[in-house]
XYZ file of C-alpha atoms in Angstrom:
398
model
C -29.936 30.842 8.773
C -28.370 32.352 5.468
C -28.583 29.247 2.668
C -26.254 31.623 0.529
C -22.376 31.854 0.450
C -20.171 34.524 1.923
C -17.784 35.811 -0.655
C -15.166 34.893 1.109
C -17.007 31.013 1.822
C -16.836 31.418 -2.257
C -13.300 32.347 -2.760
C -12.729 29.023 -0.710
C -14.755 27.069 -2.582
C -12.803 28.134 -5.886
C -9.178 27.427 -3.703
C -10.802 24.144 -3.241
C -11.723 23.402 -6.959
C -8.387 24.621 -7.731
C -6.113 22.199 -5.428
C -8.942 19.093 -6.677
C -7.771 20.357 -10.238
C -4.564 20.557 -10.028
C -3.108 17.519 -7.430
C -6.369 14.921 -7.422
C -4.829 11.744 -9.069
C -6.621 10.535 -12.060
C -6.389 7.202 -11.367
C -7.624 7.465 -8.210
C -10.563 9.798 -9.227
C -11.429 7.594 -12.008
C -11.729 4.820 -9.669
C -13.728 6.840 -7.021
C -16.158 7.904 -10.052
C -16.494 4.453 -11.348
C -17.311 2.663 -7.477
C -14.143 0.544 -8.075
C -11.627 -0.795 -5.373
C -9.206 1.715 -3.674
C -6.055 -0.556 -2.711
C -4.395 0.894 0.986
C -1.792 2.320 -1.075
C -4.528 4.726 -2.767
C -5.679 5.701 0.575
C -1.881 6.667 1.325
C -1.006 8.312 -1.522
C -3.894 10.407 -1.236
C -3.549 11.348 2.554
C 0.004 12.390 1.705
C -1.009 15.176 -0.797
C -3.758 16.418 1.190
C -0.910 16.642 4.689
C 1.635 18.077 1.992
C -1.247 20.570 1.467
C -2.219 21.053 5.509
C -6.042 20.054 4.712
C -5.804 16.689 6.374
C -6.667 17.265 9.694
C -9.256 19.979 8.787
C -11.036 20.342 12.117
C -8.301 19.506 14.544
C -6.669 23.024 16.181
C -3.740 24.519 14.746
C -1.435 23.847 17.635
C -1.349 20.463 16.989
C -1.380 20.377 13.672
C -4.873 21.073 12.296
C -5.864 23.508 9.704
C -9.184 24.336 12.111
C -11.621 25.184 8.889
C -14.832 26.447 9.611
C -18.296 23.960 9.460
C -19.121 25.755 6.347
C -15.661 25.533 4.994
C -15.812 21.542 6.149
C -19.177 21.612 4.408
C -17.825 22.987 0.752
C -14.968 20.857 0.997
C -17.467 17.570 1.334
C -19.538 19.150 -1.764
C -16.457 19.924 -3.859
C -14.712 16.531 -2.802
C -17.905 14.140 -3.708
C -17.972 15.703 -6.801
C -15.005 15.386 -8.041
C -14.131 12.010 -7.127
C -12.168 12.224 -4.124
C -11.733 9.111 -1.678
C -13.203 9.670 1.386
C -10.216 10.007 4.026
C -10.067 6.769 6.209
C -11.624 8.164 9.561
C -10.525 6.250 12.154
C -7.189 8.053 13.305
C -7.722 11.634 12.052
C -11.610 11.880 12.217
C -12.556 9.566 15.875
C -9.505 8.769 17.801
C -7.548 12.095 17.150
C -10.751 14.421 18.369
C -10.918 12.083 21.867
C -6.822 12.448 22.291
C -7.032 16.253 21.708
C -9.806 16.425 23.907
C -9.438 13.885 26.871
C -5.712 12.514 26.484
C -2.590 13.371 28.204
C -0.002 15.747 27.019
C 2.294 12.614 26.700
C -0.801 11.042 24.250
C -0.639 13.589 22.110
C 2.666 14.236 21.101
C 2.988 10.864 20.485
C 0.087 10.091 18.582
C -0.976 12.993 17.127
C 1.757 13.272 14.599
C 1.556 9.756 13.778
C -1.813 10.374 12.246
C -0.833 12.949 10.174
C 1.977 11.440 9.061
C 0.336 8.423 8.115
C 2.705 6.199 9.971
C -0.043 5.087 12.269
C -3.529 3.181 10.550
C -6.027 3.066 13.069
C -9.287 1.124 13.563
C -12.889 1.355 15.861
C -12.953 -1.630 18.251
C -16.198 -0.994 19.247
C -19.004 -3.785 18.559
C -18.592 -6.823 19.444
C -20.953 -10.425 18.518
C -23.251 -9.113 21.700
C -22.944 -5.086 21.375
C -23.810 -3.332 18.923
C -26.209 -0.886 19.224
C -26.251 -1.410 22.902
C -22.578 -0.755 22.762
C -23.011 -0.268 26.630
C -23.303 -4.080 27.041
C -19.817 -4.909 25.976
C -17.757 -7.347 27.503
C -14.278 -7.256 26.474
C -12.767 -7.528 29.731
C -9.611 -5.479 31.043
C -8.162 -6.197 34.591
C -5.272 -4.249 35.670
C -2.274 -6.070 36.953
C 0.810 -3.365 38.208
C 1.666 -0.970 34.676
C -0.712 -3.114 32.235
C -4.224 -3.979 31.960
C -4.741 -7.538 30.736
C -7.483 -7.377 27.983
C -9.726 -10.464 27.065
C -12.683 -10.379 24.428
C -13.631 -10.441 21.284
C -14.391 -6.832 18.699
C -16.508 -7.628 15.280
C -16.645 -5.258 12.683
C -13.562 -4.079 12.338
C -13.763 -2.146 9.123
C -10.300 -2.174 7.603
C -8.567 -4.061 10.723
C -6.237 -6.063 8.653
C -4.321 -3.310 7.441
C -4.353 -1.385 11.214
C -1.153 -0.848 13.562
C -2.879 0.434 15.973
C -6.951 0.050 17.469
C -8.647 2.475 20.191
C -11.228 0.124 22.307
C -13.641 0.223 24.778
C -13.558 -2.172 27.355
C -15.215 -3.216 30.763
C -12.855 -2.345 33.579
C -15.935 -2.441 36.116
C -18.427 -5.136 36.695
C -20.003 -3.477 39.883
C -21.191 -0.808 38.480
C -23.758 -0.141 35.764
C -22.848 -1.078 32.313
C -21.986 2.254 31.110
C -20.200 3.516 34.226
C -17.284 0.605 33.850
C -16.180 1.031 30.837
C -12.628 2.529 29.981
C -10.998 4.026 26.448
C -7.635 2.240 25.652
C -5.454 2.566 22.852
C -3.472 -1.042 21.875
C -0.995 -1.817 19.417
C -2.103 -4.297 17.086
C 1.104 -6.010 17.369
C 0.626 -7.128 20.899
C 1.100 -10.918 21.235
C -2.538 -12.212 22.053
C -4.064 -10.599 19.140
C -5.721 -12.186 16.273
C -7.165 -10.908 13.024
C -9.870 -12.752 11.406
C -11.481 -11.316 7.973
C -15.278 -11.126 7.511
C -16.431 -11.125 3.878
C -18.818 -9.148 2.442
C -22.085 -9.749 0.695
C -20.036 -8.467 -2.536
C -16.895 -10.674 -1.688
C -14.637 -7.714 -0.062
C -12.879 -8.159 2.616
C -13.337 -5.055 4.366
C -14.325 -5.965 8.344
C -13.200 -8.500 10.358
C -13.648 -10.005 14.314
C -10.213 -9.217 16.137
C -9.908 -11.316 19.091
C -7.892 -10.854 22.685
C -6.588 -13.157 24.559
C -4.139 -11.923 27.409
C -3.418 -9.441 25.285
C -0.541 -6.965 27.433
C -1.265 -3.175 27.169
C 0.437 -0.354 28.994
C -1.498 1.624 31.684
C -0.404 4.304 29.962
C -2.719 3.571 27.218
C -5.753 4.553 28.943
C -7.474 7.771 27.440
C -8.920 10.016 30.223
C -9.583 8.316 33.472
C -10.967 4.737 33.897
C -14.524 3.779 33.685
C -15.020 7.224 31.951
C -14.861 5.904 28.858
C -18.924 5.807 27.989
C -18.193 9.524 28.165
C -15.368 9.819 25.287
C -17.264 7.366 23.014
C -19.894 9.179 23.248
C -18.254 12.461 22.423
C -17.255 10.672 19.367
C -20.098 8.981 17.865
C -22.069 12.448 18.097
C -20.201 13.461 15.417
C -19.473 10.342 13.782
C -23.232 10.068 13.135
C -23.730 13.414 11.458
C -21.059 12.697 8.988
C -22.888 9.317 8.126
C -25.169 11.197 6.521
C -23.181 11.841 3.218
C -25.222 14.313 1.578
C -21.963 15.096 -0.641
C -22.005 11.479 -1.420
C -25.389 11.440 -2.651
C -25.259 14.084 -4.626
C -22.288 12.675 -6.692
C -24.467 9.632 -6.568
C -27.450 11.127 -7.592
C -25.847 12.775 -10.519
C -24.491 9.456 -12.045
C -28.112 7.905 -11.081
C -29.513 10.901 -13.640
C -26.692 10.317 -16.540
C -26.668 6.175 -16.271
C -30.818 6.353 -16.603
C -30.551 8.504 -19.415
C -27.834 6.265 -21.210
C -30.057 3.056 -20.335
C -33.464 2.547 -22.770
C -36.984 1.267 -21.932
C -39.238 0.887 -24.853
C -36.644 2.404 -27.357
C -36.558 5.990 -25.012
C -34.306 6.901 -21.988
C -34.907 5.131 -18.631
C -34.861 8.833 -17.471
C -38.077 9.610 -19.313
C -39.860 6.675 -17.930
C -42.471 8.562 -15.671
C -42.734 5.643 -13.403
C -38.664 5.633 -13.352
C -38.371 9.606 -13.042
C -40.606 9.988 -10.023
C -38.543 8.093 -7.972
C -35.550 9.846 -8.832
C -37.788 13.200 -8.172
C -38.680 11.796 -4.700
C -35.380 10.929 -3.694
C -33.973 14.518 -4.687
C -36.700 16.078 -2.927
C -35.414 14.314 0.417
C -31.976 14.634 -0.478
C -32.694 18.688 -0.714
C -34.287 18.471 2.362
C -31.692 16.784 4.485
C -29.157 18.998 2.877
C -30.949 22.077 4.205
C -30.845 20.088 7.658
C -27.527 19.048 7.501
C -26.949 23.175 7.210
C -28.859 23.762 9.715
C -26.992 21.826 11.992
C -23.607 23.738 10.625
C -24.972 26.694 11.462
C -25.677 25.796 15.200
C -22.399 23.971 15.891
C -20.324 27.422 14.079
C -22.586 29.458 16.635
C -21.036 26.896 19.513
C -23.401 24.557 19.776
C -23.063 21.011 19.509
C -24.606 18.215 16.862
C -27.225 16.209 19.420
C -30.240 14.191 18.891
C -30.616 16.013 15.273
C -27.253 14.083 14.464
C -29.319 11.341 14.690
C -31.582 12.545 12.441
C -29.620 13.151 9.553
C -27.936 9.855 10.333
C -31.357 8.294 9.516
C -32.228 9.929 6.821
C -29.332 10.580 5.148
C -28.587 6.656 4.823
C -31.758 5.877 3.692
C -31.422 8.193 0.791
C -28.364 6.629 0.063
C -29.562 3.096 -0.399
C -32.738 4.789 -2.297
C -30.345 5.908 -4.726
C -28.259 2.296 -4.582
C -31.483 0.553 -5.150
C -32.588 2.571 -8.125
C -28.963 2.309 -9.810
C -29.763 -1.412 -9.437
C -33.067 -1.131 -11.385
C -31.556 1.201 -13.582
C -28.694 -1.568 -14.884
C -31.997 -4.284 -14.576
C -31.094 -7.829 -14.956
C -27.472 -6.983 -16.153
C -27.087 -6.176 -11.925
C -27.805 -10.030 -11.232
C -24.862 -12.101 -12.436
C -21.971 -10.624 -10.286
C -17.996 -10.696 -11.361
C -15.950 -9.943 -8.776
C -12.558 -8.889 -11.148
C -14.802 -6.160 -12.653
C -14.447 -3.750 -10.032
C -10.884 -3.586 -10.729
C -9.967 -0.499 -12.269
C -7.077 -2.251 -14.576
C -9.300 -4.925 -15.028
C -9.108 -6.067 -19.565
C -11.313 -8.949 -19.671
C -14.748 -8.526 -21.442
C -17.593 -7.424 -19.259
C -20.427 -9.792 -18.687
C -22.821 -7.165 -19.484
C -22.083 -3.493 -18.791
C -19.203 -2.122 -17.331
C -21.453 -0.376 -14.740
C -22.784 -3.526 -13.166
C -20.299 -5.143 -11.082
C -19.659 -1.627 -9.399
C -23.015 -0.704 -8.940
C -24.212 -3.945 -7.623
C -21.423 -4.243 -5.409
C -22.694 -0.682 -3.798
C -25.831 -1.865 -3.384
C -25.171 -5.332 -1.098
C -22.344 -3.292 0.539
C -24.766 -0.070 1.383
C -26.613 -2.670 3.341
C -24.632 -1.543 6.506
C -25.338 1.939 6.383
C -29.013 1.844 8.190
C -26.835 -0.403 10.834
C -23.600 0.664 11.696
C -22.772 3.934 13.516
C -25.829 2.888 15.601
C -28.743 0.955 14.067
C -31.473 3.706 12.604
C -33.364 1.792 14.800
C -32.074 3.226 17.895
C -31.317 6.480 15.813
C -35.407 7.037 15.859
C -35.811 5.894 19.356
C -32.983 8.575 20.661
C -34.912 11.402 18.250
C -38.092 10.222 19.914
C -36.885 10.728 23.383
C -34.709 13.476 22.737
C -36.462 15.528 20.692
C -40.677 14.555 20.538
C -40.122 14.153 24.403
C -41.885 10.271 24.039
């Protein structure tokens, strides 16, 4: 594996920087930089520039729309992006449902839908987990029966990251009971504006309301709907959380993170020096760079094997557990870094407009935030828990 750029990987990375420089808003950016609140409006503003531009849909094929870049080409544009305070694109439509259309819908399915996500007229969200499933997705029981043209779905999703602002939701649900659990489950795609459908927020440790539980009852959805064939559908979700999981890692993210971690301890004093000289204070920095290096040069690794045709497998599930936990290593020592100023919490502060006086520092309310809502990482996506036990099986052979 070659660690070093191709000229050509380097004249891409400077297009990159260029476009960042030249259309990023600064509001947005600033906001991005500074861990406050992106409104939905952000998100769209931001998706139109990049379609405008044809990077939106970066690994989706041409033919429908996709700009089909390279995983090394993916991989600068996650290193540029972090770094310069982009938002990370919503991931739902373009990122899981889109990749499962392309791959396993109908020809019908994707004209329809396809251009909807780029367009951003459709917002999609995961109805995956639910108060019993998790982890062990594969013990779902949102129920759909089929009755003539629709299937009548009945259950409950939790989770729903960004569900109140959705049109649309791609599910699994049990269309088999006599079968084993992950041979009876089906991939549909409902409109959230079915009658029967209920949206209930969930807030945060940090006071966002950024998941919710969506609920079915009788909820009416064409047969039409259905991805692929039915009961298949432990095979599309699959297909989709392989690569869900390696992009969970965020090594872009951490190194943006890592970077402000390095200029906020040097700004902050302990004994009338910077926090950043504290030896205690600068070997856990060291550590956590040392890992983040190393699951950088794994997360390559795995770039180079899927651009030579393979596929991200159990080692997904790797950088999915380590990655995160680097993350909330850096989280954690933000928190330390800010001290006691990270304990009394003011929920207007992470408003970018926001002109009252701060409570302490301006970086508190931010960074705290980060830290109760980087909580999740180590559990959704698949618990790391069950991360380690499918890199124990599939890879130690245990």
């Amino acid at each position: 594996m070659n660690l070093n750029y191709t000229e050509e990987e380097l004249a891409f990375r400077d297009e990159v920087r260029a476009f960042l420089d030249k259309k990023l808003p600064a509001d947005i950016a600033a906001k991005v930089k500074g861990f406050r609140r992106l409104s939905k409006e952000d998100h769209q503003r931001w998706q139109k520039i990049l379609s405008e531009q044809g990077w939106y849909a970066t690994h989706w094929p041409v033919e429908h729309g996709g700009v089909e870049w390279s995983p090394v080409q993916k991989h600068i544009w996650d290193e540029e992006s972090s770094r310069y305070g982009v938002p990370r694109s919503i991931p739902f439509g373009v990122n899981m449902v889109a990749p499962v259309i392309i791959r396993f819908g109908n020809e019908e399915q994707k004209q329809t839908y396809l251009p909807r996500i780029l367009s951003g007229e459709d917002w999609w969200c995961q109805g995956y987990s639910e108060p019993g499933a998790g982890s062990d997705l594969a013990s779902l029981k949102t129920r759909a029966v089929r009755e003539g043209d629709h299937y009548i779905v009945n259950g409950q999703k939790t989770w729903t990251t960004l569900g109140q602002h959705a049109n649309m939701i791609f599910c699994l649900v049990r269309t088999n009971t006599e079968v084993k659990a992950q041979e009876g489950i089906s991939f549909l795609l409902i409109d959230m504006d079915t009658p029967g459908i209920t949206v209930r927020p969930i807030i945060t440790l940090e006071g966002e309301h950024e998941v919710n539980e969506v609920f079915f009852e009788d909820v009416k959805v064409p047969v039409e709907n259905l991805v692929g064939e039915e009961d298949k559908g432990w095979t599309y979700a699959k297909y989709l959380l392989t690569y869900e999981r390696t992009g969970l890692a965020g090594i872009g993210l951490s190194k943006a993170a890592l970077s402000h971690l390095k200029e906020l301890a040097s700004r902050r004093l302990k004994n009338g020096r910077p926090l950043l000289e504290d030896p205690t204070f600068s070997q856990r920095i060291a550590e956590v760079e040392i890992d983040l290096t190393a699951a950088g040069i794994s997360n390559l690794r795995i770039i180079a094997s899927v651009e030579g045709g393979g596929v991200p497998g159990a080692e997904s599930s790797m950088l999915k557990v380590k990655g995160t936990e680097i993350r909330q290593a850096i989280n954690d020592l933000a928190r330390r870094a800010i001290g006691p100023y990270a304990l009394p919490f003011v929920e207007e502060e992470l408003e970018l407009d926001y002109d009252g006086e701060f409570l302490s520092d301006e970086n508190a309310a931010p960074l705290s935030a980060q830290y109760f809502n980087n909580r999740k990482l180590s559990i959704f996506g698949g618990s790391n828990e069950i991360q380690k036990n499918i890199v124990s099986k599939m890879i130690l052979g245990l």
